[in-house]
Coordinates of C-alpha atoms in Angstrom, one line a residue:
X269 CA 234.7 229.4 108.8
X270 CA 236.9 228.8 111.8
X271 CA 235.4 230.0 115.0
X272 CA 236.0 229.4 118.6
X273 CA 232.9 227.8 120.1
X274 CA 232.8 227.9 123.9
X275 CA 230.3 225.1 124.1
X276 CA 231.0 223.4 120.8
X277 CA 231.4 220.0 122.4
X278 CA 228.1 220.3 124.2
X279 CA 226.1 221.4 121.1
X280 CA 225.0 218.8 118.7
X281 CA 222.3 219.4 116.1
X282 CA 220.1 216.9 114.3
X283 CA 217.2 217.5 112.1
X284 CA 214.2 215.2 112.6
X285 CA 211.3 215.2 110.2
X286 CA 208.0 214.0 111.8
X287 CA 209.3 211.6 114.4
X288 CA 206.8 208.8 115.1
X289 CA 207.9 208.0 118.6
X290 CA 208.3 210.6 121.3
X291 CA 211.7 210.3 123.0
X292 CA 212.8 211.8 126.2
X293 CA 213.7 215.4 125.5
X294 CA 217.3 216.5 125.9
X295 CA 218.3 220.0 125.2
X296 CA 215.6 221.9 123.3
X297 CA 213.2 221.0 120.5
X298 CA 211.5 223.3 118.0
X299 CA 208.7 222.1 115.7
X300 CA 207.5 224.3 112.7
X301 CA 204.1 223.9 111.3
X302 CA 202.9 226.0 108.3
X303 CA 200.4 223.8 106.5
X304 CA 198.9 226.6 104.3
X305 CA 202.3 227.8 102.9
X306 CA 203.5 226.9 99.5
X307 CA 207.0 226.0 100.8
X308 CA 209.3 227.2 103.6
X309 CA 213.0 227.4 104.0
X310 CA 214.3 227.6 107.6
X311 CA 217.7 228.7 109.0
X312 CA 218.6 228.9 112.7
X313 CA 221.8 230.7 113.6
X314 CA 223.6 232.8 116.1
X315 CA 226.6 235.2 116.0
X316 CA 229.2 234.0 118.6
X317 CA 232.1 236.1 117.3
X318 CA 231.5 238.3 114.3
X319 CA 229.9 236.2 111.6
X320 CA 226.8 234.0 111.8
X321 CA 227.2 230.4 112.7
X322 CA 224.4 228.3 111.2
X323 CA 223.0 225.6 113.6
X324 CA 220.4 224.3 111.2
X325 CA 219.3 225.0 107.7
X326 CA 216.6 223.0 105.8
X327 CA 213.3 223.1 103.9
X328 CA 210.1 221.8 105.6
X329 CA 208.7 218.6 104.3
X330 CA 205.8 218.3 101.8
X331 CA 203.3 219.0 104.6
X332 CA 205.4 222.1 105.6
X333 CA 206.3 220.5 108.9
X334 CA 209.7 220.1 110.4
X335 CA 211.2 219.3 113.8
X336 CA 214.7 220.1 115.0
X337 CA 216.3 219.1 118.2
X338 CA 219.3 220.9 119.7
X339 CA 221.3 219.5 122.5
X340 CA 222.5 222.4 124.6
X341 CA 223.7 222.9 128.2
X342 CA 222.9 226.6 128.6
X343 CA 220.4 229.2 127.3
X344 CA 221.0 230.4 123.8
X345 CA 219.9 233.6 122.1
X346 CA 219.4 232.6 118.4
X347 CA 217.8 233.9 115.3
X348 CA 215.5 232.1 113.0
X349 CA 214.8 233.0 109.4
X350 CA 211.6 231.5 107.9
X351 CA 211.2 232.2 104.1
X352 CA 213.3 235.4 104.4
X353 CA 211.5 236.8 107.5
X354 CA 213.7 237.3 110.6
X355 CA 212.7 236.4 114.1
X356 CA 214.4 236.0 117.5
X357 CA 214.5 232.6 119.1
X358 CA 215.4 232.1 122.8
X359 CA 216.1 228.5 123.9
X360 CA 216.8 226.9 127.3
X361 CA 217.4 223.3 128.1
X362 CA 213.9 221.7 128.3
X363 CA 212.1 224.0 125.9
X364 CA 209.7 222.3 123.6
X365 CA 208.3 224.8 121.1
X366 CA 206.0 224.8 118.2
X367 CA 206.1 227.7 115.7
X368 CA 203.3 228.6 113.4
X369 CA 201.9 231.7 111.6
X370 CA 200.2 234.2 113.8
X371 CA 196.8 234.5 112.1
X372 CA 195.7 237.3 114.5
X373 CA 198.4 239.6 113.3
X374 CA 198.3 241.3 109.9
X375 CA 202.1 241.5 109.8
X376 CA 204.3 238.5 109.0
X377 CA 204.3 237.4 112.6
X378 CA 204.8 234.0 114.1
X379 CA 203.2 232.4 117.2
X380 CA 205.0 230.1 119.7
X381 CA 203.3 227.4 121.7
X382 CA 204.6 225.0 124.3
X383 CA 207.3 225.2 126.9
X384 CA 209.2 228.5 126.4
X385 CA 206.4 230.1 124.4
X386 CA 205.6 233.0 126.7
X387 CA 209.2 234.3 126.6
X388 CA 209.5 233.9 122.8
X389 CA 206.1 235.4 122.1
X390 CA 207.0 238.5 124.2
X391 CA 210.4 239.0 122.6
X392 CA 209.0 238.8 119.0
X393 CA 206.0 240.9 119.8
X394 CA 208.0 243.9 121.2
X395 CA 210.4 243.5 118.2
X396 CA 207.4 243.8 115.9
X397 CA 206.2 246.9 117.7
X398 CA 209.6 248.6 117.7
X399 CA 210.9 247.8 114.3
X400 CA 207.7 247.9 112.2
X401 CA 208.4 251.5 111.2
X402 CA 211.7 253.2 110.5
X403 CA 212.3 256.5 112.4
X404 CA 215.2 257.5 110.3
X405 CA 214.5 260.9 108.7
X406 CA 212.5 262.3 111.5
X407 CA 213.7 265.6 112.9
X408 CA 214.8 265.3 116.6
X409 CA 211.6 266.7 118.0
X410 CA 209.4 264.4 116.1
X411 CA 211.7 261.4 116.7
X412 CA 211.5 262.1 120.5
X413 CA 207.7 262.1 120.4
X414 CA 207.5 259.0 118.3
X415 CA 210.1 257.2 120.5
X416 CA 208.3 258.2 123.7
X417 CA 205.1 256.8 122.2
X418 CA 206.8 253.5 121.3
X419 CA 208.2 253.4 124.8
X420 CA 204.8 253.8 126.4
X421 CA 203.3 251.2 124.1
X422 CA 206.0 248.7 125.0
X423 CA 205.7 249.4 128.7
X424 CA 201.9 249.1 128.6
X425 CA 202.1 245.8 126.7
X426 CA 204.7 244.5 129.0
X427 CA 202.7 245.1 132.2
X428 CA 199.6 243.5 130.7
X429 CA 201.7 240.5 129.3
X430 CA 203.5 239.8 132.6
X431 CA 200.2 239.9 134.4
X432 CA 198.8 237.2 132.1
X433 CA 201.9 235.1 132.0
X434 CA 203.6 235.1 135.4
X435 CA 207.3 234.1 135.1
X436 CA 210.2 233.1 137.3
X437 CA 212.3 236.1 138.5
X438 CA 215.3 235.2 136.4
X439 CA 213.2 235.0 133.2
X440 CA 211.4 238.2 134.0
X441 CA 214.7 240.0 134.7
X442 CA 216.1 238.8 131.4
X443 CA 213.0 240.0 129.4
X444 CA 213.3 243.4 131.0
X445 CA 217.0 243.6 129.9
X446 CA 216.0 242.5 126.4
X447 CA 213.3 245.1 126.3
X448 CA 215.8 247.8 127.4
X449 CA 218.3 246.9 124.8
X450 CA 215.8 246.7 122.0
X451 CA 214.4 250.1 122.9
X452 CA 217.9 251.5 123.1
X453 CA 218.8 250.1 119.7
X454 CA 216.1 252.2 118.1
X455 CA 217.4 255.3 119.7
X456 CA 221.1 254.7 119.0
X457 CA 220.6 253.8 115.4
X458 CA 218.6 257.0 115.0
X459 CA 221.4 259.1 116.6
X460 CA 224.1 257.7 114.3
X461 CA 221.9 258.2 111.2
X462 CA 220.9 261.7 112.2
X463 CA 224.5 262.8 112.8
X464 CA 225.6 261.2 109.6
X465 CA 222.9 263.0 107.6
X466 CA 223.8 266.3 109.2
X467 CA 227.5 265.8 108.2
X468 CA 226.5 265.2 104.6
X469 CA 224.3 268.2 104.7
X470 CA 227.4 270.2 105.7
X471 CA 229.3 268.5 102.8
X472 CA 226.6 269.6 100.4
X473 CA 226.7 273.2 101.6
X474 CA 230.5 273.2 101.2
X475 CA 230.1 272.1 97.6
X476 CA 227.7 274.9 97.0
X477 CA 230.0 277.4 98.6
X478 CA 227.7 278.0 101.5
X479 CA 229.0 278.4 105.1
X480 CA 228.6 275.7 107.7
X481 CA 228.4 275.9 111.4
X482 CA 228.0 273.7 114.4
X483 CA 225.4 270.9 114.1
X484 CA 222.8 272.3 116.5
X485 CA 221.3 269.0 117.7
X486 CA 224.7 267.3 118.2
X487 CA 225.0 267.9 122.0
X488 CA 221.5 266.4 122.6
X489 CA 222.3 263.5 120.2
X490 CA 225.5 262.7 122.1
X491 CA 223.6 262.6 125.4
X492 CA 221.7 259.6 124.2
X493 CA 224.9 257.5 124.3
X494 CA 225.0 257.8 128.1
X495 CA 222.1 255.2 128.1
X496 CA 224.3 252.5 126.7
X497 CA 225.2 249.8 129.3
X498 CA 228.8 248.9 128.4
X499 CA 228.5 245.5 130.0
X500 CA 230.6 242.4 129.0
X501 CA 227.8 240.1 130.3
X502 CA 225.6 241.3 127.4
X503 CA 228.4 240.3 125.0
X504 CA 228.9 236.9 126.6
X505 CA 225.2 235.9 126.6
X506 CA 224.6 237.2 123.0
X507 CA 222.0 239.7 124.2
X508 CA 219.6 240.4 121.3
X509 CA 220.5 243.7 119.5
X510 CA 223.3 244.5 121.9
X511 CA 226.0 244.1 119.3
X512 CA 224.0 246.3 116.9
X513 CA 224.0 249.0 119.6
X514 CA 227.8 248.8 120.0
X515 CA 228.4 248.9 116.3
X516 CA 226.2 252.0 115.9
X517 CA 228.2 253.5 118.7
X518 CA 231.4 252.7 116.9
X519 CA 230.1 254.3 113.7
X520 CA 229.3 257.4 115.7
X521 CA 233.0 257.5 116.8
X522 CA 233.8 257.5 113.0
X523 CA 231.4 260.4 112.5
X524 CA 233.1 262.3 115.3
X525 CA 236.4 262.4 113.4
X526 CA 234.8 263.2 110.1
X527 CA 235.5 266.7 108.9
X528 CA 233.6 267.7 105.7
X529 CA 236.0 270.5 105.1
X530 CA 238.8 268.0 104.3
X531 CA 236.9 266.3 101.5
X532 CA 238.2 267.1 98.0
X533 CA 235.9 268.4 95.2
X534 CA 236.0 265.0 93.5
X535 CA 234.5 263.4 96.7
X536 CA 237.8 261.8 97.7
X537 CA 239.4 261.9 101.1
X538 CA 243.0 263.0 101.0
X539 CA 245.0 259.8 101.5
X540 CA 246.9 261.2 104.5
X541 CA 243.6 261.9 106.2
X542 CA 241.9 258.6 105.6
X543 CA 245.2 256.7 106.5
X544 CA 245.1 258.3 110.0
X545 CA 241.4 257.7 110.6
X546 CA 241.8 254.1 112.0
X547 CA 244.4 255.4 114.6
X548 CA 242.2 258.3 115.6
X549 CA 239.2 256.0 116.3
X550 CA 241.4 253.5 118.0
X551 CA 242.7 256.2 120.3
X552 CA 239.1 257.3 121.2
X553 CA 238.1 253.7 122.1
X554 CA 241.2 253.3 124.3
X555 CA 240.5 256.6 126.0
X556 CA 237.1 255.5 127.3
X557 CA 236.6 254.0 130.7
X558 CA 235.0 250.9 129.3
X559 CA 235.4 247.4 130.8
X560 CA 238.3 245.5 129.2
X561 CA 236.0 243.2 127.4
X562 CA 234.0 246.1 125.8
X563 CA 237.2 247.8 124.6
X564 CA 238.5 244.5 123.2
X565 CA 235.3 244.0 121.2
X566 CA 235.1 247.6 119.9
X567 CA 238.7 247.5 118.8
X568 CA 238.2 244.1 117.1
X569 CA 235.1 245.1 115.1
X570 CA 236.8 248.4 114.2
X571 CA 239.8 246.5 112.9
X572 CA 237.4 244.3 110.8
X573 CA 235.8 247.5 109.5
X574 CA 239.1 249.0 108.4
X575 CA 240.4 245.8 106.9
X576 CA 237.3 245.7 104.7
X577 CA 237.3 249.3 103.7
X578 CA 241.1 250.1 103.4
X579 CA 242.7 246.7 103.1
X580 CA 245.9 246.3 105.2
X581 CA 247.8 249.6 105.6
X582 CA 250.8 250.2 107.8
X583 CA 248.5 251.9 110.3
X584 CA 246.0 249.0 110.4
X585 CA 248.9 246.5 110.6
X586 CA 250.3 248.4 113.6
X587 CA 246.9 248.5 115.4
X588 CA 246.4 244.8 114.8
X589 CA 249.9 244.0 116.3
X590 CA 249.0 246.1 119.3
X591 CA 245.7 244.3 119.7
X592 CA 247.3 240.9 119.7
X593 CA 249.8 242.0 122.4
X594 CA 247.2 243.8 124.6
X595 CA 244.5 241.1 124.3
X596 CA 246.6 238.0 124.2
X597 CA 244.4 234.9 123.6
X598 CA 241.4 237.0 122.5
X599 CA 238.5 235.1 121.1
X600 CA 238.5 237.6 118.2
X601 CA 242.1 237.1 117.1
X602 CA 241.6 234.0 115.0
X603 CA 238.8 235.6 113.0
X604 CA 240.8 238.8 112.5
X605 CA 243.9 236.9 111.4
X606 CA 241.9 235.0 108.8
X607 CA 240.6 238.3 107.4
X608 CA 244.0 239.8 107.6
X609 CA 245.5 237.0 105.6
X610 CA 242.9 237.5 102.9
X611 CA 243.3 241.2 102.8
X612 CA 247.0 241.8 103.2
X613 CA 248.2 243.7 100.2
X614 CA 251.5 243.4 98.5
X615 CA 253.8 245.9 100.0
X616 CA 256.2 248.4 98.5
X617 CA 259.3 246.7 97.3
X618 CA 257.6 243.4 96.5
X619 CA 257.8 242.1 92.9
X620 CA 254.6 243.1 91.1
X621 CA 252.6 240.0 90.2
X622 CA 252.5 239.6 86.5
X623 CA 249.3 239.7 84.4
X624 CA 248.5 239.8 80.7
X625 CA 245.8 240.8 78.3
X626 CA 245.0 241.5 74.7
X627 CA 245.4 244.8 72.9
X628 CA 242.7 246.1 70.4
X629 CA 244.7 244.3 67.7
X630 CA 244.6 241.1 69.6
X631 CA 248.3 241.1 70.6
X632 CA 249.1 239.5 74.0
X633 CA 250.9 241.8 76.3
X634 CA 252.2 241.3 79.9
X635 CA 253.3 243.6 82.7
X636 CA 256.7 242.0 82.6
X637 CA 257.1 243.3 79.0
X638 CA 257.7 246.8 80.4
X639 CA 260.5 246.0 82.8
X640 CA 263.0 248.8 82.7
X641 CA 260.4 251.5 82.6
X642 CA 258.1 253.1 85.2
X643 CA 254.6 251.7 84.8
X644 CA 251.5 253.5 85.9
X645 CA 248.6 251.0 85.8
X646 CA 245.0 252.1 85.5
X647 CA 242.5 249.3 86.3
X648 CA 239.1 250.3 84.9
X649 CA 235.9 249.3 83.1
X650 CA 233.6 251.0 80.7
X651 CA 230.7 250.6 83.2
X652 CA 232.6 252.3 86.0
X653 CA 231.5 256.0 86.3
X654 CA 234.4 257.0 88.7
X655 CA 236.8 255.4 86.2
X656 CA 235.5 257.4 83.3
X657 CA 235.7 260.6 85.3
X658 CA 239.4 260.1 85.7
X659 CA 240.1 259.7 81.9
X660 CA 240.5 263.4 81.1
X661 CA 243.1 263.6 83.9
X662 CA 244.8 260.5 82.6
X663 CA 245.1 262.1 79.2
X664 CA 246.7 265.2 80.7
X665 CA 249.1 263.1 82.9
X666 CA 250.2 261.1 79.9
X667 CA 251.1 264.2 78.0
X668 CA 253.5 265.2 80.8
X669 CA 255.8 262.3 80.3
X670 CA 257.8 260.6 77.5
X671 CA 256.5 257.2 76.5
X672 CA 260.0 255.7 76.3
X673 CA 260.3 256.3 80.1
X674 CA 256.8 255.9 81.5
X675 CA 254.3 253.4 80.4
X676 CA 250.6 254.1 81.0
X677 CA 249.1 250.7 81.1
X678 CA 245.3 250.9 81.0
X679 CA 243.8 247.5 82.0
X680 CA 240.1 246.9 81.3
X681 CA 238.3 244.3 83.3
X682 CA 235.2 244.5 81.1
X683 CA 233.5 241.2 80.5
X684 CA 232.3 242.6 77.1
X685 CA 235.0 243.2 74.6
X686 CA 232.6 245.2 72.5
X687 CA 231.8 247.6 75.3
X688 CA 235.5 248.1 75.9
X689 CA 236.2 248.8 72.2
X690 CA 233.2 251.2 72.0
X691 CA 234.5 253.2 74.9
X692 CA 238.0 253.4 73.5
X693 CA 236.5 254.7 70.2
X694 CA 234.9 257.5 72.1
X695 CA 238.2 258.2 73.9
X696 CA 240.4 258.0 70.8
X697 CA 242.9 260.5 72.2
X698 CA 243.4 258.5 75.4
X699 CA 246.9 257.4 74.7
X700 CA 249.0 254.7 76.4
X701 CA 248.8 250.9 76.2
X702 CA 245.3 249.5 76.4
X703 CA 244.7 245.8 77.2
X704 CA 241.6 243.8 78.3
X705 CA 241.8 240.8 80.5
X706 CA 239.8 237.7 80.1
X707 CA 237.7 236.4 82.9
X708 CA 240.4 234.2 84.3
X709 CA 243.0 237.0 84.1
X710 CA 240.6 239.5 85.7
X711 CA 239.9 237.1 88.7
X712 CA 243.7 236.6 89.1
X713 CA 244.3 240.3 89.1
X714 CA 241.7 240.9 91.8
X715 CA 243.2 238.1 93.9
X716 CA 246.8 238.9 93.5
X717 CA 246.5 242.7 94.1
X718 CA 243.8 242.3 96.8
X719 CA 241.5 244.7 94.9
X720 CA 238.3 245.8 96.6
X721 CA 237.0 248.1 93.9
X722 CA 237.8 250.1 90.8
X723 CA 239.2 252.5 89.7
X724 CA 242.5 251.2 91.0
X725 CA 246.0 252.5 90.2
X726 CA 249.3 250.8 90.6
X727 CA 252.8 252.4 90.4
X728 CA 255.6 250.1 89.5
X729 CA 259.3 251.0 89.2
X730 CA 261.9 250.2 86.6
X731 CA 262.9 246.9 88.3
X732 CA 259.3 245.6 88.3
X733 CA 258.8 246.2 92.0
X734 CA 255.7 247.8 93.6
X735 CA 256.0 251.4 94.6
X736 CA 252.3 251.6 95.5
X737 CA 249.5 249.0 95.1
X738 CA 247.1 251.9 95.9
X739 CA 248.6 254.8 93.9
X740 CA 247.1 258.2 93.6
X741 CA 244.5 258.9 90.9
X742 CA 245.4 260.9 87.8
X743 CA 243.3 263.8 89.2
X744 CA 245.6 263.9 92.2
X745 CA 248.2 266.7 92.3
X746 CA 250.7 264.3 93.9
X747 CA 250.9 261.6 91.2
X748 CA 253.0 263.7 88.8
X749 CA 255.5 264.3 91.5
X750 CA 255.6 260.6 92.5
X751 CA 256.3 259.5 88.9
X752 CA 258.9 262.2 88.4
X753 CA 260.7 261.1 91.6
X754 CA 261.1 257.6 90.2
X755 CA 262.6 258.9 87.0
X756 CA 265.2 260.9 88.9
X757 CA 266.4 257.9 91.0

């Protein structure tokens, strides 16, 4: 993983197991002591760009004790995972912490002792209060009551805690900001999920032929977003839960352009709609009066989202080019470029990468064997329900064309040859050329065609060039026209 590290030269990590002599502390030190546990795996990491950067990962010794020392020149907001349980860890130069199990708490809580303990105990205690119960699924009225109750509990705990553990003003101000963002993250996550559930309720009504109207609670839900502080300082210091708040806000922008009435009966988005979605969300972000750093981050994480879900389309390619021009030298560009290079698909006009597999009779056949004919490739597997749903449409499509002009190449990626054969016996009237790839061939197909799921369809012209590496499904009304157009060229 290649990441820009703003303080990489100042950060050095060493893992020390039960040091016998106490040396002068530089940076920060964290000891872990869980003598009654069977065994403990520990990971300490943060998320400076998009992905986690591990600072230390190790198992405790036979006595379930470990000591790590981090040399750092500035405060760091980190996360620590102890045997699968997640906690926040705030470190400043000079902190000397001991972490152990909190025996006073019935939950899987930890207790900090030593220099820096009051701050870390506070952060993890309010996290335990806020995230011990999911509020997703509550109606808006009950959510508001529950949220107000949580807010009161956190405020009462905070007043009592700060009375018992007086802190310097800068530390106290930081904890108040952390509290604010953690409370906000509960609210914003609920808003996104509630709107998302309401949209799918509308979708379900449309499938049943029932009328849909305006989502009644939407105006009130949208008002919650006015509480978000769009502040680049929170991005720079890695404020706990702030990136989650921004991501949930981004997903809400996605919801805002979702129109259930455009979804097809087979649960597929029309391609022309889904292809425009990234541009519509990008336009919404650019239209907001956010600080430049917030827009940069939102556009960057949105690009990552679309690269993962759609691959590299002309629209996404264009948005990425605009991003690199508008935010020249962005800390996010290197990470996006790395993902882009992995996701970029072969484009129309490129020579289709060859692949080969065995027929039911064991004959080896390759894509190149069909040069001179239009080839419609169906990549499927016997365990893939959406693939099987398309088979009746594939049979109908095959009957519309002469086999000497169009080859229907059905490529199975089943790991079990017997499961493949069994399915073909059931679908004995599914004509075309059927081949199955071995494990190496399947891996090569996924890599060469940048597949991110099946079913997947390819359309290849008579010269062996790609017409579409993401062709329409057999159930689409457009695929027959697309194939016919190639035959008339």
